PDB file of C-alpha atoms in Angstrom:
ATOM      1  CA  MET A  58       0.000   0.000   0.000  1.00  0.00           C
ATOM      2  CA  SER A  59       1.282   3.451  -0.853  1.00  0.00           C
ATOM      3  CA  GLY A  60       2.593   5.564   2.019  1.00  0.00           C
ATOM      4  CA  THR A  61       0.636   8.611   0.937  1.00  0.00           C
ATOM      5  CA  THR A  62      -2.946   9.289  -0.025  1.00  0.00           C
ATOM      6  CA  ASP A  63      -3.759  11.337  -3.127  1.00  0.00           C
ATOM      7  CA  PHE A  64      -6.553  13.581  -1.850  1.00  0.00           C
ATOM      8  CA  VAL A  65      -7.427  14.974  -5.281  1.00  0.00           C
ATOM      9  CA  ALA A  66      -7.813  11.465  -6.701  1.00  0.00           C
ATOM     10  CA  ALA A  67      -9.756  10.306  -3.641  1.00  0.00           C
ATOM     11  CA  GLN A  68     -12.185  13.207  -3.932  1.00  0.00           C
ATOM     12  CA  ALA A  69     -12.651  12.557  -7.668  1.00  0.00           C
ATOM     13  CA  VAL A  70     -13.392   8.889  -7.003  1.00  0.00           C
ATOM     14  CA  ASN A  71     -15.940   9.797  -4.332  1.00  0.00           C
ATOM     15  CA  ARG A  72     -17.659  12.299  -6.630  1.00  0.00           C
ATOM     16  CA  ARG A  73     -17.875   9.658  -9.350  1.00  0.00           C
ATOM     17  CA  ASN A  74     -19.129   7.015  -6.926  1.00  0.00           C
ATOM     18  CA  THR A  75     -21.752   9.407  -5.576  1.00  0.00           C
ATOM     19  CA  PHE A  76     -22.999  10.178  -9.085  1.00  0.00           C
ATOM     20  CA  LEU A  77     -23.084   6.535 -10.171  1.00  0.00           C
ATOM     21  CA  LEU A  78     -24.810   5.549  -6.955  1.00  0.00           C
ATOM     22  CA  LEU A  79     -27.506   8.177  -7.389  1.00  0.00           C
ATOM     23  CA  VAL A  80     -28.061   7.066 -10.982  1.00  0.00           C
ATOM     24  CA  LEU A  81     -28.372   3.426  -9.917  1.00  0.00           C
ATOM     25  CA  LEU A  82     -30.734   4.182  -7.030  1.00  0.00           C
ATOM     26  CA  THR A  83     -32.813   6.499  -9.225  1.00  0.00           C
ATOM     27  CA  VAL A  84     -33.168   3.740 -11.824  1.00  0.00           C
ATOM     28  CA  LEU A  85     -34.139   1.310  -9.081  1.00  0.00           C
ATOM     29  CA  ALA A  86     -36.783   3.728  -7.815  1.00  0.00           C
ATOM     30  CA  ALA A  87     -38.087   4.226 -11.366  1.00  0.00           C
ATOM     31  CA  VAL A  88     -38.355   0.479 -11.976  1.00  0.00           C
ATOM     32  CA  THR A  89     -40.307   0.080  -8.737  1.00  0.00           C
ATOM     33  CA  GLY A  90     -42.673   2.856  -9.793  1.00  0.00           C
ATOM     34  CA  TYR A  91     -43.094   1.376 -13.271  1.00  0.00           C
ATOM     35  CA  VAL A  92     -44.116  -2.032 -11.916  1.00  0.00           C
ATOM     36  CA  VAL A  93     -46.676  -0.399  -9.610  1.00  0.00           C
ATOM     37  CA  GLY A  94     -48.152   1.655 -12.468  1.00  0.00           C
ATOM     38  CA  TRP A  95     -48.131  -1.346 -14.777  1.00  0.00           C
ATOM     39  CA  LEU A  96     -50.096  -3.391 -12.268  1.00  0.00           C
ATOM     40  CA  LEU A  97     -52.642  -0.663 -11.616  1.00  0.00           C
ATOM     41  CA  GLN A  98     -53.313  -0.185 -15.333  1.00  0.00           C
ATOM     42  CA  SER A  99     -53.565  -3.856 -16.255  1.00  0.00           C
ATOM     43  CA  GLU A 100     -56.897  -5.640 -16.007  1.00  0.00           C
ATOM     44  CA  THR A 101     -55.816  -8.983 -17.504  1.00  0.00           C
ATOM     45  CA  VAL A 102     -52.579 -10.426 -18.743  1.00  0.00           C
ATOM     46  CA  ASP A 103     -53.850  -9.998 -22.329  1.00  0.00           C
ATOM     47  CA  GLN A 104     -54.334  -6.298 -21.730  1.00  0.00           C
ATOM     48  CA  VAL A 105     -50.872  -5.642 -20.323  1.00  0.00           C
ATOM     49  CA  PRO A 106     -49.244  -3.286 -22.853  1.00  0.00           C
ATOM     50  CA  LEU A 107     -45.585  -3.618 -23.732  1.00  0.00           C
ATOM     51  CA  VAL A 108     -45.161  -0.010 -22.602  1.00  0.00           C
ATOM     52  CA  SER A 109     -47.554   0.999 -19.834  1.00  0.00           C
ATOM     53  CA  GLU A 110     -48.537   4.666 -19.741  1.00  0.00           C
ATOM     54  CA  ALA A 111     -49.389   4.433 -16.046  1.00  0.00           C
ATOM     55  CA  GLY A 112     -46.099   2.644 -15.466  1.00  0.00           C
ATOM     56  CA  LEU A 113     -44.161   5.406 -17.199  1.00  0.00           C
ATOM     57  CA  VAL A 114     -45.970   8.058 -15.158  1.00  0.00           C
ATOM     58  CA  ALA A 115     -45.286   6.201 -11.908  1.00  0.00           C
ATOM     59  CA  ALA A 116     -41.654   5.624 -12.918  1.00  0.00           C
ATOM     60  CA  THR A 117     -41.226   9.324 -13.681  1.00  0.00           C
ATOM     61  CA  LEU A 118     -42.741  10.303 -10.343  1.00  0.00           C
ATOM     62  CA  MET A 119     -40.475   7.898  -8.485  1.00  0.00           C
ATOM     63  CA  ALA A 120     -37.399   9.134 -10.343  1.00  0.00           C
ATOM     64  CA  LEU A 121     -38.294  12.754  -9.656  1.00  0.00           C
ATOM     65  CA  ALA A 122     -38.925  11.952  -6.003  1.00  0.00           C
ATOM     66  CA  SER A 123     -35.544  10.232  -5.790  1.00  0.00           C
ATOM     67  CA  ILE A 124     -33.733  13.152  -7.433  1.00  0.00           C
ATOM     68  CA  GLY A 125     -35.634  15.700  -5.356  1.00  0.00           C
ATOM     69  CA  TRP A 126     -35.038  13.898  -2.093  1.00  0.00           C
ATOM     70  CA  SER A 127     -31.348  13.544  -2.977  1.00  0.00           C
ATOM     71  CA  ALA A 128     -31.118  17.291  -3.634  1.00  0.00           C
ATOM     72  CA  ILE A 129     -32.781  17.971  -0.287  1.00  0.00           C
ATOM     73  CA  SER A 130     -30.389  15.570   1.417  1.00  0.00           C
ATOM     74  CA  LEU A 131     -27.393  17.411  -0.014  1.00  0.00           C
ATOM     75  CA  ALA A 132     -28.762  20.657   1.380  1.00  0.00           C
ATOM     76  CA  PHE A 133     -30.198  19.463   4.689  1.00  0.00           C
ATOM     77  CA  GLY A 134     -29.159  15.819   5.096  1.00  0.00           C
ATOM     78  CA  ASP A 135     -26.463  16.469   7.679  1.00  0.00           C
ATOM     79  CA  ARG A 136     -28.981  18.278   9.898  1.00  0.00           C
ATOM     80  CA  LEU A 137     -31.382  15.347   9.599  1.00  0.00           C
ATOM     81  CA  VAL A 138     -28.662  12.858  10.500  1.00  0.00           C
ATOM     82  CA  LEU A 139     -27.552  14.893  13.519  1.00  0.00           C
ATOM     83  CA  ALA A 140     -31.148  15.279  14.659  1.00  0.00           C
ATOM     84  CA  MET A 141     -31.738  11.540  14.334  1.00  0.00           C
ATOM     85  CA  ALA A 142     -28.561  10.860  16.316  1.00  0.00           C
ATOM     86  CA  GLU A 143     -29.694  13.277  19.042  1.00  0.00           C
ATOM     87  CA  ALA A 144     -26.344  15.069  18.840  1.00  0.00           C
ATOM     88  CA  ARG A 145     -25.870  18.399  20.621  1.00  0.00           C
ATOM     89  CA  PRO A 146     -23.163  21.011  20.005  1.00  0.00           C
ATOM     90  CA  ILE A 147     -20.484  21.616  22.611  1.00  0.00           C
ATOM     91  CA  GLU A 148     -17.861  24.306  23.154  1.00  0.00           C
ATOM     92  CA  LYS A 149     -14.170  23.994  23.977  1.00  0.00           C
ATOM     93  CA  PRO A 150     -14.631  24.351  27.772  1.00  0.00           C
ATOM     94  CA  ASP A 151     -16.998  21.358  27.694  1.00  0.00           C
ATOM     95  CA  ALA A 152     -14.309  18.976  26.380  1.00  0.00           C
ATOM     96  CA  PRO A 153     -10.907  20.724  26.076  1.00  0.00           C
ATOM     97  CA  GLN A 154      -8.904  17.652  25.051  1.00  0.00           C
ATOM     98  CA  LEU A 155     -11.416  16.663  22.379  1.00  0.00           C
ATOM     99  CA  TYR A 156     -11.436  20.186  20.982  1.00  0.00           C
ATOM    100  CA  ASN A 157      -7.627  20.336  20.915  1.00  0.00           C
ATOM    101  CA  VAL A 158      -7.451  17.040  19.038  1.00  0.00           C
ATOM    102  CA  VAL A 159     -10.059  18.175  16.496  1.00  0.00           C
ATOM    103  CA  GLU A 160      -8.118  21.421  15.957  1.00  0.00           C
ATOM    104  CA  GLU A 161      -4.881  19.481  15.427  1.00  0.00           C
ATOM    105  CA  MET A 162      -6.421  17.093  12.921  1.00  0.00           C
ATOM    106  CA  SER A 163      -8.155  19.949  11.120  1.00  0.00           C
ATOM    107  CA  LEU A 164      -4.757  21.533  10.526  1.00  0.00           C
ATOM    108  CA  ALA A 165      -3.242  18.195   9.493  1.00  0.00           C
ATOM    109  CA  ALA A 166      -6.037  17.559   7.001  1.00  0.00           C
ATOM    110  CA  GLY A 167      -6.059  21.107   5.655  1.00  0.00           C
ATOM    111  CA  VAL A 168      -9.813  21.480   6.112  1.00  0.00           C
ATOM    112  CA  PRO A 169     -11.756  24.130   8.060  1.00  0.00           C
ATOM    113  CA  MET A 170     -12.426  23.435  11.712  1.00  0.00           C
ATOM    114  CA  PRO A 171     -15.617  21.336  11.838  1.00  0.00           C
ATOM    115  CA  ARG A 172     -18.351  21.670  14.422  1.00  0.00           C
ATOM    116  CA  VAL A 173     -17.941  19.370  17.392  1.00  0.00           C
ATOM    117  CA  MET A 174     -20.996  17.613  18.813  1.00  0.00           C
ATOM    118  CA  ILE A 175     -21.604  15.057  21.541  1.00  0.00           C
ATOM    119  CA  LEU A 176     -23.962  12.090  21.815  1.00  0.00           C
ATOM    120  CA  GLU A 177     -24.922  11.415  25.411  1.00  0.00           C
ATOM    121  CA  THR A 178     -24.306   7.669  25.620  1.00  0.00           C
ATOM    122  CA  GLU A 179     -21.609   5.626  27.330  1.00  0.00           C
ATOM    123  CA  VAL A 180     -21.134   3.437  24.232  1.00  0.00           C
ATOM    124  CA  PRO A 181     -17.943   4.677  22.517  1.00  0.00           C
ATOM    125  CA  ASN A 182     -18.397   5.609  18.855  1.00  0.00           C
ATOM    126  CA  ALA A 183     -18.152   8.541  16.438  1.00  0.00           C
ATOM    127  CA  PHE A 184     -19.163   9.731  12.985  1.00  0.00           C
ATOM    128  CA  ALA A 185     -18.681  12.695  10.666  1.00  0.00           C
ATOM    129  CA  THR A 186     -21.236  14.363   8.426  1.00  0.00           C
ATOM    130  CA  GLY A 187     -21.562  17.367   6.141  1.00  0.00           C
ATOM    131  CA  THR A 188     -21.674  17.581   2.358  1.00  0.00           C
ATOM    132  CA  LYS A 189     -18.747  20.024   2.217  1.00  0.00           C
ATOM    133  CA  PRO A 190     -15.557  20.083   4.333  1.00  0.00           C
ATOM    134  CA  ALA A 191     -16.294  23.739   5.123  1.00  0.00           C
ATOM    135  CA  HIS A 192     -19.586  22.700   6.738  1.00  0.00           C
ATOM    136  CA  GLY A 193     -18.472  19.473   8.368  1.00  0.00           C
ATOM    137  CA  THR A 194     -19.392  18.108  11.778  1.00  0.00           C
ATOM    138  CA  ILE A 195     -17.650  15.516  13.908  1.00  0.00           C
ATOM    139  CA  ALA A 196     -19.889  13.888  16.497  1.00  0.00           C
ATOM    140  CA  VAL A 197     -18.534  11.637  19.227  1.00  0.00           C
ATOM    141  CA  THR A 198     -20.208   9.854  22.101  1.00  0.00           C
ATOM    142  CA  ARG A 199     -19.615  10.651  25.748  1.00  0.00           C
ATOM    143  CA  GLY A 200     -18.262   7.148  26.113  1.00  0.00           C
ATOM    144  CA  LEU A 201     -15.578   7.793  23.497  1.00  0.00           C
ATOM    145  CA  VAL A 202     -14.358  10.906  25.322  1.00  0.00           C
ATOM    146  CA  ASP A 203     -14.330   9.152  28.704  1.00  0.00           C
ATOM    147  CA  GLN A 204     -12.862   5.794  27.675  1.00  0.00           C
ATOM    148  CA  MET A 205     -10.151   6.692  25.142  1.00  0.00           C
ATOM    149  CA  ASN A 206      -6.698   8.023  25.933  1.00  0.00           C
ATOM    150  CA  ARG A 207      -5.369  10.924  23.886  1.00  0.00           C
ATOM    151  CA  ASP A 208      -3.679   8.807  21.207  1.00  0.00           C
ATOM    152  CA  GLU A 209      -6.808   6.710  20.736  1.00  0.00           C
ATOM    153  CA  LEU A 210      -9.017   9.784  20.610  1.00  0.00           C
ATOM    154  CA  GLN A 211      -6.677  11.339  18.067  1.00  0.00           C
ATOM    155  CA  GLY A 212      -6.846   8.220  15.891  1.00  0.00           C
ATOM    156  CA  VAL A 213     -10.653   8.224  15.890  1.00  0.00           C
ATOM    157  CA  VAL A 214     -10.924  11.965  15.204  1.00  0.00           C
ATOM    158  CA  ALA A 215      -8.351  11.679  12.394  1.00  0.00           C
ATOM    159  CA  HIS A 216     -10.418   8.880  10.841  1.00  0.00           C
ATOM    160  CA  GLU A 217     -13.533  11.079  10.877  1.00  0.00           C
ATOM    161  CA  MET A 218     -11.564  14.071   9.596  1.00  0.00           C
ATOM    162  CA  ALA A 219     -10.446  11.876   6.677  1.00  0.00           C
ATOM    163  CA  HIS A 220     -14.085  11.281   5.749  1.00  0.00           C
ATOM    164  CA  LEU A 221     -14.576  15.052   5.573  1.00  0.00           C
ATOM    165  CA  ALA A 222     -11.380  15.648   3.590  1.00  0.00           C
ATOM    166  CA  ASN A 223     -12.173  12.869   1.095  1.00  0.00           C
ATOM    167  CA  LEU A 224     -15.800  14.033   0.653  1.00  0.00           C
ATOM    168  CA  ASP A 225     -17.014  10.661   1.937  1.00  0.00           C
ATOM    169  CA  THR A 226     -19.658  12.377   4.034  1.00  0.00           C
ATOM    170  CA  ARG A 227     -21.376  13.638   0.879  1.00  0.00           C
ATOM    171  CA  TYR A 228     -21.866  10.042  -0.222  1.00  0.00           C
ATOM    172  CA  MET A 229     -22.968   8.985   3.265  1.00  0.00           C
ATOM    173  CA  VAL A 230     -25.723  11.578   3.458  1.00  0.00           C
ATOM    174  CA  VAL A 231     -27.035  10.976  -0.066  1.00  0.00           C
ATOM    175  CA  VAL A 232     -27.091   7.189   0.148  1.00  0.00           C
ATOM    176  CA  GLY A 233     -28.770   7.123   3.556  1.00  0.00           C
ATOM    177  CA  VAL A 234     -31.651   9.326   2.464  1.00  0.00           C
ATOM    178  CA  THR A 235     -32.124   7.754  -0.991  1.00  0.00           C
ATOM    179  CA  VAL A 236     -32.098   4.195   0.320  1.00  0.00           C
ATOM    180  CA  GLY A 237     -34.642   5.314   2.889  1.00  0.00           C
ATOM    181  CA  LEU A 238     -36.942   6.556   0.102  1.00  0.00           C
ATOM    182  CA  ILE A 239     -36.864   3.235  -1.726  1.00  0.00           C
ATOM    183  CA  ALA A 240     -37.449   1.290   1.490  1.00  0.00           C
ATOM    184  CA  LEU A 241     -40.347   3.589   2.424  1.00  0.00           C
ATOM    185  CA  VAL A 242     -42.115   3.186  -0.924  1.00  0.00           C
ATOM    186  CA  CYS A 243     -41.678  -0.584  -0.932  1.00  0.00           C
ATOM    187  CA  ASP A 244     -42.945  -0.801   2.638  1.00  0.00           C
ATOM    188  CA  MET A 245     -46.023   1.200   1.618  1.00  0.00           C
ATOM    189  CA  ILE A 246     -46.632  -1.226  -1.255  1.00  0.00           C
ATOM    190  CA  LEU A 247     -46.496  -4.248   1.030  1.00  0.00           C
ATOM    191  CA  ARG A 248     -48.718  -2.596   3.631  1.00  0.00           C
ATOM    192  CA  THR A 249     -51.282  -1.679   0.964  1.00  0.00           C
ATOM    193  CA  MET A 250     -51.399  -5.278  -0.175  1.00  0.00           C
ATOM    194  CA  GLN A 251     -51.640  -6.493   3.409  1.00  0.00           C
ATOM    195  CA  TRP A 252     -54.655  -4.287   4.085  1.00  0.00           C
ATOM    196  CA  GLY A 253     -56.401  -5.466   0.956  1.00  0.00           C
ATOM    197  CA  GLY A 254     -55.933  -2.525  -1.403  1.00  0.00           C
ATOM    198  CA  LEU A 255     -54.518  -4.746  -4.102  1.00  0.00           C
ATOM    199  CA  SER A 256     -55.656  -8.148  -2.853  1.00  0.00           C
ATOM    200  CA  GLY A 257     -59.272  -6.983  -3.161  1.00  0.00           C
ATOM    201  CA  ARG A 258     -58.643  -6.104  -6.775  1.00  0.00           C
ATOM    202  CA  ARG A 259     -57.080  -9.503  -7.255  1.00  0.00           C
ATOM    203  CA  ARG A 260     -60.252 -11.192  -5.993  1.00  0.00           C
ATOM    204  CA  ASP A 261     -62.319  -9.145  -8.441  1.00  0.00           C
ATOM    205  CA  ASP A 262     -60.040 -10.126 -11.295  1.00  0.00           C
ATOM    206  CA  ASP A 263     -60.139 -13.770 -10.264  1.00  0.00           C
ATOM    207  CA  ARG A 264     -63.853 -13.797 -11.135  1.00  0.00           C
ATOM    208  CA  GLY A 265     -62.983 -12.953 -14.724  1.00  0.00           C
ATOM    209  CA  LYS A 266     -60.832 -14.657 -17.292  1.00  0.00           C
ATOM    210  CA  GLY A 267     -57.842 -12.495 -16.426  1.00  0.00           C
ATOM    211  CA  GLY A 268     -57.479 -13.737 -12.851  1.00  0.00           C
ATOM    212  CA  SER A 269     -54.239 -15.625 -13.458  1.00  0.00           C
ATOM    213  CA  GLY A 270     -52.717 -12.586 -15.139  1.00  0.00           C
ATOM    214  CA  ALA A 271     -53.569 -10.359 -12.209  1.00  0.00           C
ATOM    215  CA  ALA A 272     -52.104 -12.903  -9.825  1.00  0.00           C
ATOM    216  CA  LEU A 273     -48.843 -12.961 -11.787  1.00  0.00           C
ATOM    217  CA  LEU A 274     -48.623  -9.171 -11.756  1.00  0.00           C
ATOM    218  CA  ILE A 275     -49.273  -8.995  -8.036  1.00  0.00           C
ATOM    219  CA  LEU A 276     -46.591 -11.641  -7.483  1.00  0.00           C
ATOM    220  CA  LEU A 277     -44.182  -9.543  -9.554  1.00  0.00           C
ATOM    221  CA  LEU A 278     -45.014  -6.481  -7.459  1.00  0.00           C
ATOM    222  CA  ILE A 279     -44.322  -8.403  -4.251  1.00  0.00           C
ATOM    223  CA  VAL A 280     -40.967  -9.563  -5.606  1.00  0.00           C
ATOM    224  CA  VAL A 281     -39.971  -6.001  -6.575  1.00  0.00           C
ATOM    225  CA  ALA A 282     -41.159  -4.604  -3.231  1.00  0.00           C
ATOM    226  CA  ILE A 283     -39.008  -7.124  -1.373  1.00  0.00           C
ATOM    227  CA  LEU A 284     -35.916  -7.100  -3.584  1.00  0.00           C
ATOM    228  CA  ALA A 285     -35.647  -3.356  -4.343  1.00  0.00           C
ATOM    229  CA  PRO A 286     -34.713  -2.333  -0.778  1.00  0.00           C
ATOM    230  CA  LEU A 287     -32.233  -5.215  -0.583  1.00  0.00           C
ATOM    231  CA  ALA A 288     -30.607  -4.162  -3.839  1.00  0.00           C
ATOM    232  CA  ALA A 289     -30.417  -0.557  -2.641  1.00  0.00           C
ATOM    233  CA  LYS A 290     -28.796  -1.624   0.595  1.00  0.00           C
ATOM    234  CA  ALA A 291     -26.300  -3.809  -1.286  1.00  0.00           C
ATOM    235  CA  VAL A 292     -25.216  -0.776  -3.312  1.00  0.00           C
ATOM    236  CA  GLN A 293     -24.933   1.260  -0.128  1.00  0.00           C
ATOM    237  CA  MET A 294     -22.659  -1.254   1.572  1.00  0.00           C
ATOM    238  CA  ALA A 295     -20.489  -2.237  -1.377  1.00  0.00           C
ATOM    239  CA  VAL A 296     -18.705   1.128  -1.511  1.00  0.00           C
ATOM    240  CA  SER A 297     -18.850   1.790   2.244  1.00  0.00           C
ATOM    241  CA  ARG A 298     -16.141  -0.733   3.136  1.00  0.00           C
ATOM    242  CA  GLN A 299     -13.573   0.777   0.800  1.00  0.00           C
ATOM    243  CA  ARG A 300     -14.196   4.249   2.253  1.00  0.00           C
ATOM    244  CA  GLU A 301     -13.434   2.872   5.716  1.00  0.00           C
ATOM    245  CA  TYR A 302     -10.109   1.434   4.537  1.00  0.00           C
ATOM    246  CA  LEU A 303      -9.227   4.775   2.932  1.00  0.00           C
ATOM    247  CA  ALA A 304     -10.174   6.726   6.058  1.00  0.00           C
ATOM    248  CA  ASP A 305      -8.106   4.401   8.256  1.00  0.00           C
ATOM    249  CA  ALA A 306      -5.042   4.889   6.052  1.00  0.00           C
ATOM    250  CA  THR A 307      -5.567   8.654   5.846  1.00  0.00           C
ATOM    251  CA  SER A 308      -5.886   8.785   9.630  1.00  0.00           C
ATOM    252  CA  VAL A 309      -2.370   7.378   9.937  1.00  0.00           C
ATOM    253  CA  GLN A 310      -1.109   9.967   7.466  1.00  0.00           C
ATOM    254  CA  PHE A 311      -2.546  12.712   9.674  1.00  0.00           C
ATOM    255  CA  THR A 312      -1.319  11.336  13.013  1.00  0.00           C
ATOM    256  CA  ARG A 313       1.833   9.426  11.966  1.00  0.00           C
ATOM    257  CA  ASN A 314       0.808   6.977  14.673  1.00  0.00           C
ATOM    258  CA  PRO A 315      -1.183   3.880  13.657  1.00  0.00           C
ATOM    259  CA  ASN A 316      -1.113   2.509  17.214  1.00  0.00           C
ATOM    260  CA  GLY A 317      -3.676   5.033  18.457  1.00  0.00           C
ATOM    261  CA  LEU A 318      -6.332   3.970  15.934  1.00  0.00           C
ATOM    262  CA  ILE A 319      -5.385   0.287  16.289  1.00  0.00           C
ATOM    263  CA  SER A 320      -5.987   0.437  20.030  1.00  0.00           C
ATOM    264  CA  ALA A 321      -9.161   2.492  19.601  1.00  0.00           C
ATOM    265  CA  LEU A 322     -10.644   0.037  17.085  1.00  0.00           C
ATOM    266  CA  GLY A 323     -10.083  -2.821  19.520  1.00  0.00           C
ATOM    267  CA  LYS A 324     -11.918  -0.957  22.280  1.00  0.00           C
ATOM    268  CA  LEU A 325     -14.690   0.187  19.959  1.00  0.00           C
ATOM    269  CA  ALA A 326     -15.332  -3.317  18.646  1.00  0.00           C
ATOM    270  CA  ALA A 327     -15.435  -4.787  22.150  1.00  0.00           C
ATOM    271  CA  ALA A 328     -17.914  -2.171  23.398  1.00  0.00           C
ATOM    272  CA  ALA A 329     -20.065  -1.835  20.250  1.00  0.00           C
ATOM    273  CA  ALA A 330     -23.801  -1.815  20.993  1.00  0.00           C
ATOM    274  CA  PRO A 331     -26.934   0.008  19.824  1.00  0.00           C
ATOM    275  CA  PHE A 332     -27.838   3.225  21.611  1.00  0.00           C
ATOM    276  CA  PRO A 333     -30.583   5.880  21.321  1.00  0.00           C
ATOM    277  CA  GLY A 334     -30.431   7.702  17.998  1.00  0.00           C
ATOM    278  CA  VAL A 335     -28.905   4.807  16.055  1.00  0.00           C
ATOM    279  CA  SER A 336     -30.850   3.135  13.259  1.00  0.00           C
ATOM    280  CA  ARG A 337     -30.160   0.832  10.341  1.00  0.00           C
ATOM    281  CA  ALA A 338     -30.418   3.869   8.060  1.00  0.00           C
ATOM    282  CA  THR A 339     -27.433   5.545   9.766  1.00  0.00           C
ATOM    283  CA  GLN A 340     -25.373   2.568  10.957  1.00  0.00           C
ATOM    284  CA  HIS A 341     -22.902   2.947   8.078  1.00  0.00           C
ATOM    285  CA  LEU A 342     -21.920   6.436   9.281  1.00  0.00           C
ATOM    286  CA  TYR A 343     -20.175   5.304  12.462  1.00  0.00           C
ATOM    287  CA  ILE A 344     -16.531   4.308  12.739  1.00  0.00           C
ATOM    288  CA  VAL A 345     -17.706   0.929  14.080  1.00  0.00           C
ATOM    289  CA  ASN A 346     -21.165  -0.395  13.256  1.00  0.00           C
ATOM    290  CA  PRO A 347     -23.251  -0.048  16.450  1.00  0.00           C
ATOM    291  CA  VAL A 348     -26.076  -2.292  15.223  1.00  0.00           C
ATOM    292  CA  GLN A 349     -24.272  -5.395  13.980  1.00  0.00           C
ATOM    293  CA  ALA A 350     -20.751  -6.712  14.506  1.00  0.00           C
ATOM    294  CA  MET A 351     -18.788  -6.920  11.258  1.00  0.00           C
ATOM    295  CA  THR A 352     -16.557  -9.999  11.002  1.00  0.00           C
ATOM    296  CA  SER A 353     -14.922 -11.993   8.225  1.00  0.00           C
ATOM    297  CA  LYS A 354     -18.055 -14.177   8.209  1.00  0.00           C
ATOM    298  CA  THR A 355     -20.406 -11.278   7.467  1.00  0.00           C
ATOM    299  CA  PRO A 356     -21.665 -11.542   3.851  1.00  0.00           C
ATOM    300  CA  ALA A 357     -19.957  -8.950   1.675  1.00  0.00           C
ATOM    301  CA  LEU A 358     -23.251  -7.551   0.399  1.00  0.00           C
ATOM    302  CA  LEU A 359     -24.455  -6.980   3.965  1.00  0.00           C
ATOM    303  CA  ALA A 360     -21.293  -5.591   5.560  1.00  0.00           C
ATOM    304  CA  THR A 361     -21.286  -1.829   6.079  1.00  0.00           C
ATOM    305  CA  HIS A 362     -17.740  -1.993   7.477  1.00  0.00           C
ATOM    306  CA  PRO A 363     -14.730  -4.228   6.897  1.00  0.00           C
ATOM    307  CA  ASP A 364     -13.790  -6.853   9.453  1.00  0.00           C
ATOM    308  CA  ILE A 365     -12.135  -5.140  12.445  1.00  0.00           C
ATOM    309  CA  ALA A 366      -9.290  -7.677  12.428  1.00  0.00           C
ATOM    310  CA  ASP A 367      -8.588  -6.885   8.781  1.00  0.00           C
ATOM    311  CA  ARG A 368      -8.664  -3.141   9.442  1.00  0.00           C
ATOM    312  CA  ILE A 369      -6.186  -3.548  12.287  1.00  0.00           C
ATOM    313  CA  ALA A 370      -3.915  -5.755  10.168  1.00  0.00           C
ATOM    314  CA  ARG A 371      -3.818  -3.146   7.423  1.00  0.00           C
ATOM    315  CA  LEU A 372      -3.049  -0.405   9.937  1.00  0.00           C
ATOM    316  CA  ARG A 373      -0.152  -2.413  11.321  1.00  0.00           C
ATOM    317  CA  ASN A 374       1.261  -2.690   7.818  1.00  0.00           C
ATOM    318  CA  LEU A 375       1.250   1.094   7.666  1.00  0.00           C
ATOM    319  CA  GLY A 376       3.394   1.380  10.765  1.00  0.00           C
ATOM    320  CA  ALA A 377       6.710   0.991   8.929  1.00  0.00           C
ATOM    321  CA  TRP A 378       6.381   4.094   6.771  1.00  0.00           C
ATOM    322  CA  ALA A 379       4.570   6.094   9.445  1.00  0.00           C
ATOM    323  CA  ALA A 380       7.392   5.563  11.961  1.00  0.00           C
TER     324      ALA A 380
END
């Protein structure tokens, strides 16, 4: 692994990944909308048009909703994430050592001083958010401040500062909100079917000669409603692991001390647990997943973070050039 990190290249890669991700999720949302519109328009399998006007309208609405929600997330997503996490701002007198470390890493990263916020829980963890480095925020838990020594705290803060410097937080905000939109729509579809909105129509169609066609379309809708959120989550997690590796390596570049982050990751993994403000929609933001332990046995398509042991091994390999 190279001893330095090319920030310009890293930022370009993250911009490209963000764009491709939004395109993919927008297409996924449009396909979901098309299937819904197709089903609503079709009376029998013989009447299902190759191109459904209602499907195209629904697909367009879903795509526009995805794009619009993504635009809103870029403007306000960090505020939503911080509100969900129940983070509150603090000043330097509230946590002098934390503030000093954030100031040091801000200078090392060459980014403006981010806001510092605290999550009132004894579970140690941290995350960064903000779609621009100039408007970044680093949020840490009370447990992190109380349980980490200075080197460990510095390693964690440097990791989060790397996410800001590499524009990773832009991706984090966009993907969290967009995946939430797809999951919300699919959940609404399943709930509508559960309460009889579409099953009642199916019973009506079953009385006519197109009953089997309606049943097939409803089955297709169920499949899309179940698989679309899973596909969206798979996209979300596939890129997330590589960003964590990059942030770990960049942290060592900032601190010149891999041992601080190595020790911190061990403590974080041992103490990881859910706490108020954490959800599956935001679990990928944290330095260590607070909802589910990530190990080498975790399926790649479900892992928001790399295996802790692998992260530590890579950090140890960085020690030679950092020394």
